[in-house]
CSV table of C-alpha atoms in Angstrom, one decimal:
chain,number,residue,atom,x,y,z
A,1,UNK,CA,29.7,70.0,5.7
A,2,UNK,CA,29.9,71.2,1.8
A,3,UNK,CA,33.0,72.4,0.8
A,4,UNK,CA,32.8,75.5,-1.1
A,5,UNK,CA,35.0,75.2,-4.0
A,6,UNK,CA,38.7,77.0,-3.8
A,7,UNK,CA,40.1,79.0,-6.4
A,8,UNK,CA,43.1,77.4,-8.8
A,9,UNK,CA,45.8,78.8,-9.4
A,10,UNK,CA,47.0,76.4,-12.4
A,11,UNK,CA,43.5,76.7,-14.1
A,12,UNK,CA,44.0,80.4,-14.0
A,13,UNK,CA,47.4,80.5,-15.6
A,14,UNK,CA,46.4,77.9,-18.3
A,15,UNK,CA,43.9,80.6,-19.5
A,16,UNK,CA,45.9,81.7,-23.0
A,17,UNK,CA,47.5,85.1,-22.8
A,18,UNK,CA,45.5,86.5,-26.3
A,19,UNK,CA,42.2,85.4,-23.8
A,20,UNK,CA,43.4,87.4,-20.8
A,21,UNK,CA,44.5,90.3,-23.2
A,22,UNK,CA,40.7,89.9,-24.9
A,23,UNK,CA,39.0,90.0,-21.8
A,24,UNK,CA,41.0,93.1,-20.4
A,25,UNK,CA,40.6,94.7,-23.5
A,26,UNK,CA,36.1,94.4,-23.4
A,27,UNK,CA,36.2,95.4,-19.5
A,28,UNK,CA,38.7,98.4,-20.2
A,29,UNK,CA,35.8,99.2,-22.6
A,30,UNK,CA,32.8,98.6,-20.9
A,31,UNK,CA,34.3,100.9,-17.5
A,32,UNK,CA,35.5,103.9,-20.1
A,33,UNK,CA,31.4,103.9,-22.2
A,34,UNK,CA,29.3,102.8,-18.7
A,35,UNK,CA,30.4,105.8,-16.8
A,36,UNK,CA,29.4,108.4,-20.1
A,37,UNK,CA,25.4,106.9,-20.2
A,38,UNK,CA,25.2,106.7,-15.9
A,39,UNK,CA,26.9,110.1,-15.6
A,40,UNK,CA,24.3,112.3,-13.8
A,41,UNK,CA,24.8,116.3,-14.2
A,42,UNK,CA,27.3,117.5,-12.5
A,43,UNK,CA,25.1,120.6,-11.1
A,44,UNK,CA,27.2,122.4,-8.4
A,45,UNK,CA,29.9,122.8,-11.3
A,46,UNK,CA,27.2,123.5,-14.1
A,47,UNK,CA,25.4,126.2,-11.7
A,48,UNK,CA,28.6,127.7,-11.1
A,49,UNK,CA,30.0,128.0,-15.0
A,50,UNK,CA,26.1,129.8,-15.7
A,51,UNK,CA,26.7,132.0,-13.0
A,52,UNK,CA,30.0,133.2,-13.7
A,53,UNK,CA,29.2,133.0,-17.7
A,54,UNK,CA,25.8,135.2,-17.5
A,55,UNK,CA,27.6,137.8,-14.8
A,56,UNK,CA,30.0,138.7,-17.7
A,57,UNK,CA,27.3,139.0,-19.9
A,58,UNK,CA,25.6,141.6,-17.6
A,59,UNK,CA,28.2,143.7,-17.0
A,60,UNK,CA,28.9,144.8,-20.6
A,61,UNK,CA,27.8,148.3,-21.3
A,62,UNK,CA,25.0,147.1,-23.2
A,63,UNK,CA,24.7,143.9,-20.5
A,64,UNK,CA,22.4,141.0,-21.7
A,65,UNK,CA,20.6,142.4,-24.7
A,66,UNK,CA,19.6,139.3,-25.7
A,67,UNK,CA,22.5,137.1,-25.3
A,68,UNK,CA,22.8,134.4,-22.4
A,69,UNK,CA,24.9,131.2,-21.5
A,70,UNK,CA,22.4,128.5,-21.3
A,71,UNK,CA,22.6,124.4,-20.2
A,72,UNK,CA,20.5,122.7,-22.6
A,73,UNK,CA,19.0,119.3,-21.3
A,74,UNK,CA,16.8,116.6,-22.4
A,75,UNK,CA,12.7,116.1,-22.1
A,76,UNK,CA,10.9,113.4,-24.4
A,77,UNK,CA,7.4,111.4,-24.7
A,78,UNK,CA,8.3,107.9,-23.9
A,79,UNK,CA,6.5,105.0,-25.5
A,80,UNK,CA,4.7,102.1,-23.7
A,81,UNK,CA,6.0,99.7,-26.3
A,82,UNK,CA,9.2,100.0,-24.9
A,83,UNK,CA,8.8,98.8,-21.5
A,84,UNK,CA,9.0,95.8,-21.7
A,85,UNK,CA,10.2,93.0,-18.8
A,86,UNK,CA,12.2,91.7,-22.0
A,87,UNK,CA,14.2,94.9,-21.5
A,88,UNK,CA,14.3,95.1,-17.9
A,89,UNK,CA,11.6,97.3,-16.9
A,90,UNK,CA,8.9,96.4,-13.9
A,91,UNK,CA,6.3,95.9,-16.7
A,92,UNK,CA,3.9,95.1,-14.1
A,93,UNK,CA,0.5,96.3,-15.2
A,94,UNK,CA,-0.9,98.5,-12.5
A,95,UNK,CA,-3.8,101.1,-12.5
A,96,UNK,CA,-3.8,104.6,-11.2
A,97,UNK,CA,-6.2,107.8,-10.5
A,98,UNK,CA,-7.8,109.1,-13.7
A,99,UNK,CA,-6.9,106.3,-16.1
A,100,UNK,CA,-10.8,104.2,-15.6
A,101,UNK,CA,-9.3,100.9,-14.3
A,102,UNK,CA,-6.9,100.6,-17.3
A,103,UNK,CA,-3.5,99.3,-16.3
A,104,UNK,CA,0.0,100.0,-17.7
A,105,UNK,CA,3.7,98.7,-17.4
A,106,UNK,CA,4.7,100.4,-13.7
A,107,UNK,CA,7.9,101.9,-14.8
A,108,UNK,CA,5.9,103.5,-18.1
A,109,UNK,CA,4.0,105.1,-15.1
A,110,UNK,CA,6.7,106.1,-13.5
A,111,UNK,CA,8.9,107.6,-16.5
A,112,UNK,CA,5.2,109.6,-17.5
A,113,UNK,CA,5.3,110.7,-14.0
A,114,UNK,CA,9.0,112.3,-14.5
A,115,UNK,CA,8.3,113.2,-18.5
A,116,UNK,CA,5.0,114.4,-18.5
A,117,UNK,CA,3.4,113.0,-20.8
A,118,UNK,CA,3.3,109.4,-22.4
A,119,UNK,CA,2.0,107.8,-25.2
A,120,UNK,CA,-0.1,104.3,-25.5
A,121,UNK,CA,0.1,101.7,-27.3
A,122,UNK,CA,-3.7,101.3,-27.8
A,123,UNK,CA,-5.7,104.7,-28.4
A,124,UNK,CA,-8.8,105.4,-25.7
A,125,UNK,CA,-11.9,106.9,-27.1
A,126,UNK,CA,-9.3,108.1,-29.7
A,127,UNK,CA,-6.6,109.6,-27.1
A,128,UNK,CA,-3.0,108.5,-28.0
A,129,UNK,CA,-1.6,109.9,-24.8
A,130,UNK,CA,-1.9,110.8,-21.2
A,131,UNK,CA,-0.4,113.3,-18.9
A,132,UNK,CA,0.7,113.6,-15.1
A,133,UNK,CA,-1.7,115.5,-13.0
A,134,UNK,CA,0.5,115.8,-9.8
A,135,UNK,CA,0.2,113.5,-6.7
A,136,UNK,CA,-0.7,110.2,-8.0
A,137,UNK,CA,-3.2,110.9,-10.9
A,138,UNK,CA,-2.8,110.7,-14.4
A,139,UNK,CA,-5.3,112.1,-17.5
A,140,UNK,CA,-5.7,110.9,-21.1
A,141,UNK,CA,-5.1,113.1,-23.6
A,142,UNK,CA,-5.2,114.0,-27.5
A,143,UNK,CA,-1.7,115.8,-27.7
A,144,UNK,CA,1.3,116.1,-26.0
A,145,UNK,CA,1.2,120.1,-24.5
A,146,UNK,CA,3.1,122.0,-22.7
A,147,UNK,CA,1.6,126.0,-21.3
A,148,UNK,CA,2.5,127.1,-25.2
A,149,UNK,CA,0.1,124.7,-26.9
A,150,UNK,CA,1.2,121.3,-28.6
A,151,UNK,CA,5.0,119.9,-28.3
A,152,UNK,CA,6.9,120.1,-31.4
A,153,UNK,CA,10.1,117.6,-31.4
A,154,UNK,CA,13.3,119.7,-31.6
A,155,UNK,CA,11.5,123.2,-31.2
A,156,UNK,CA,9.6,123.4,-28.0
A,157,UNK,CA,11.5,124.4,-24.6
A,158,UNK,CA,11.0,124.4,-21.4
A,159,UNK,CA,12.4,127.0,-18.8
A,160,UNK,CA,12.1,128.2,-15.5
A,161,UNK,CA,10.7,131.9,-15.2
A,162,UNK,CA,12.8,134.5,-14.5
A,163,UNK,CA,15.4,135.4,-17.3
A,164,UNK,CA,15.0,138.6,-18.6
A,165,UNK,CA,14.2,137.9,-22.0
A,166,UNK,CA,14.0,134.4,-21.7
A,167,UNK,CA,10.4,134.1,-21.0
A,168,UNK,CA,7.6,131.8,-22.1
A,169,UNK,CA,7.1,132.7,-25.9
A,170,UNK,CA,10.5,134.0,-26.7
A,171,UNK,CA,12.4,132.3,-29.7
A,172,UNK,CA,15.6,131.8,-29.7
A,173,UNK,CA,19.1,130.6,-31.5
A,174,UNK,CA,21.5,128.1,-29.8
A,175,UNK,CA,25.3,128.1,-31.0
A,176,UNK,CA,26.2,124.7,-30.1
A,177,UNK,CA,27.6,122.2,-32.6
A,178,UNK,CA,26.5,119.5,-29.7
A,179,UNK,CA,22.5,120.7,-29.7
A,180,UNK,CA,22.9,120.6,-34.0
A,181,UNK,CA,24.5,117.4,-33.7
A,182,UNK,CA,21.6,115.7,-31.4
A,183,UNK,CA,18.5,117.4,-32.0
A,184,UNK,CA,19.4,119.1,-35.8
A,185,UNK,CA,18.3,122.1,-34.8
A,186,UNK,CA,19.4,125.1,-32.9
A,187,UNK,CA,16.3,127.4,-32.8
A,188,UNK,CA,13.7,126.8,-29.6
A,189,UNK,CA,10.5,128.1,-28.5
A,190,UNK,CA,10.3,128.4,-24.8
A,191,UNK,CA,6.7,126.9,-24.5
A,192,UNK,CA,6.6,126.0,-20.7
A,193,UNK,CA,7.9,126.2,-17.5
A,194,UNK,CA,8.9,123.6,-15.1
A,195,UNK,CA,9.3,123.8,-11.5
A,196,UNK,CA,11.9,121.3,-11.2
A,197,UNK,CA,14.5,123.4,-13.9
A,198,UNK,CA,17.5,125.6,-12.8
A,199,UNK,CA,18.2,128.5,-13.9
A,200,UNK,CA,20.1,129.8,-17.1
A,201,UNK,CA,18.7,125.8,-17.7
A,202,UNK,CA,16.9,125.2,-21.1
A,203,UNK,CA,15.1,122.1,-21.3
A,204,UNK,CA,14.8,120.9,-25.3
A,205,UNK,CA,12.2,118.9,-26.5
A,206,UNK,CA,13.1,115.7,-28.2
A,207,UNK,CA,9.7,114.1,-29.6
A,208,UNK,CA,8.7,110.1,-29.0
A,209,UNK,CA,11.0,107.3,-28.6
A,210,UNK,CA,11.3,104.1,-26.9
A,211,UNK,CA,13.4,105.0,-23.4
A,212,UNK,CA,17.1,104.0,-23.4
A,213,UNK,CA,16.8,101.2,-21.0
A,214,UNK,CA,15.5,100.9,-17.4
A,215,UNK,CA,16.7,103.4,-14.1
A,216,UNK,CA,18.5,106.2,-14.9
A,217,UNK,CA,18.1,105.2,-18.5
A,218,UNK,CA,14.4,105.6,-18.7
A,219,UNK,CA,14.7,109.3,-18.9
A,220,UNK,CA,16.6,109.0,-21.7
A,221,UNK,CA,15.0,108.5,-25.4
A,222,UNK,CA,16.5,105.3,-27.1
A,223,UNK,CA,18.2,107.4,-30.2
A,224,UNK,CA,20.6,109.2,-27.8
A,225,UNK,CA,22.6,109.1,-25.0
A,226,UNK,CA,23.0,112.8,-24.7
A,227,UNK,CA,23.0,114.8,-21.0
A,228,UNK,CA,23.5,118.0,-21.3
A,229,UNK,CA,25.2,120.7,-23.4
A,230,UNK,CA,26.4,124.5,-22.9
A,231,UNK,CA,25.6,126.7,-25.4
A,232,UNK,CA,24.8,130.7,-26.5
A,233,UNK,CA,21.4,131.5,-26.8
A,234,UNK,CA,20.3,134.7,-28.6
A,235,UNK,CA,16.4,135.8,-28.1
A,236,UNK,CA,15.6,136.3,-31.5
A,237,UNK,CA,11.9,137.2,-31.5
């Protein structure tokens, strides 16, 4: 029979107190930044804070006229160059409806799938991108678009239908020093809806990046680690 080998006691007192106090010290460090990136939206609390914010709102004698409480997410157009087995990713090169045999990193699939839209490394028939069609199929494509006409990074919005004013085509002005501080910008074009948004949810454009790292991650671009944000949004036009 092997013996598995037993713990020591001695060799773990030998370790030097200024290790011990070192290696604390990174763990304590690691458990107070991991939770911040992993953290999904909190959504029963979010839903209710919009709720109870926007209800104010409506009950003033002059009610909305043009002023809302808003959740500002993230949407972005991740890049095939970043998914890479290097990083983590299933890079597995796999084919799907609509893309003619061509094959591309699974997860890159997958993060299109969620995103929308995703751009290629190497242009077909001189298409940089392609775009989810629902089920399983997938379409190439000369521009990222949402129903407004081509993204533009930190301007174009997405919303759910529904809001009053807040309706495809409406421009507005965030006040949130978060949104300036992330995206350097706080006025948005609602361009599109999307079926899987919340309402009083604004979903803010962020342009092309590399994603943040694999899981979770993937649906974040790799300059930011950004969730989501509050803010007062003001239909300007």
């Amino acid at each position: 029979m092997i013996r598995q080998p037993r713990f020591c006691k001695l060799s773990f007192l030998a370790k030097s107190r200024n290790e011990w106090t070192i290696t604390l010290f990174v763990l304590a460090l690691s458990m107070s930044i991991i939770p911040q990136i992993h953290a999904d939206i909190p959504w029963p609390e979010v839903v209710q804070r919009l709720a109870y914010e926007n209800e104010k709102l409506a009950q003033r004698p002059q009610g909305h006229n043009g002023d809302y409480f808003v959740v500002c997410t993230l949407y972005y157009t991740p890049k095939e160059s970043g998914f890479t087995l290097q990083r983590g990713f299933d890079a597995t090169a796999v084919t799907k409806p609509g893309l003619r045999g061509r094959k591309y990193p699974r997860d890159f699939l997958r993060s299109v799938k969620k995103e929308g839209f995703g751009r290629f490394t190497v242009p077909v028939n001189g298409r940089d991108y392609f775009r989810y069609n629902g089920g399983d199929s997938y379409a190439f494509a000369s521009h990222a678009t949402g129903g407004g006409g081509v993204l533009v990074p930190r301007y174009s919005a997405a919303m759910k239908g529904g809001h009053g004013g807040l309706r495809r085509g409406a421009i507005i002005e965030t006040s949130s020093p978060e949104l300036q501080k992330i995206f350097g910008s706080n006025r948005w074009k609602i361009m599109d809806t999307g079926g899987g948004l919340r309402r009083w949810q604004i979903d803010c454009y962020f342009g092309e990046d590399e994603p943040l790292g694999p899981g979770k991650l993937q649906g974040r671009p790799r300059a930011t680690t950004f969730e989501y944000a509050y803010a007062n949004a003001r239909v300007v036009d």
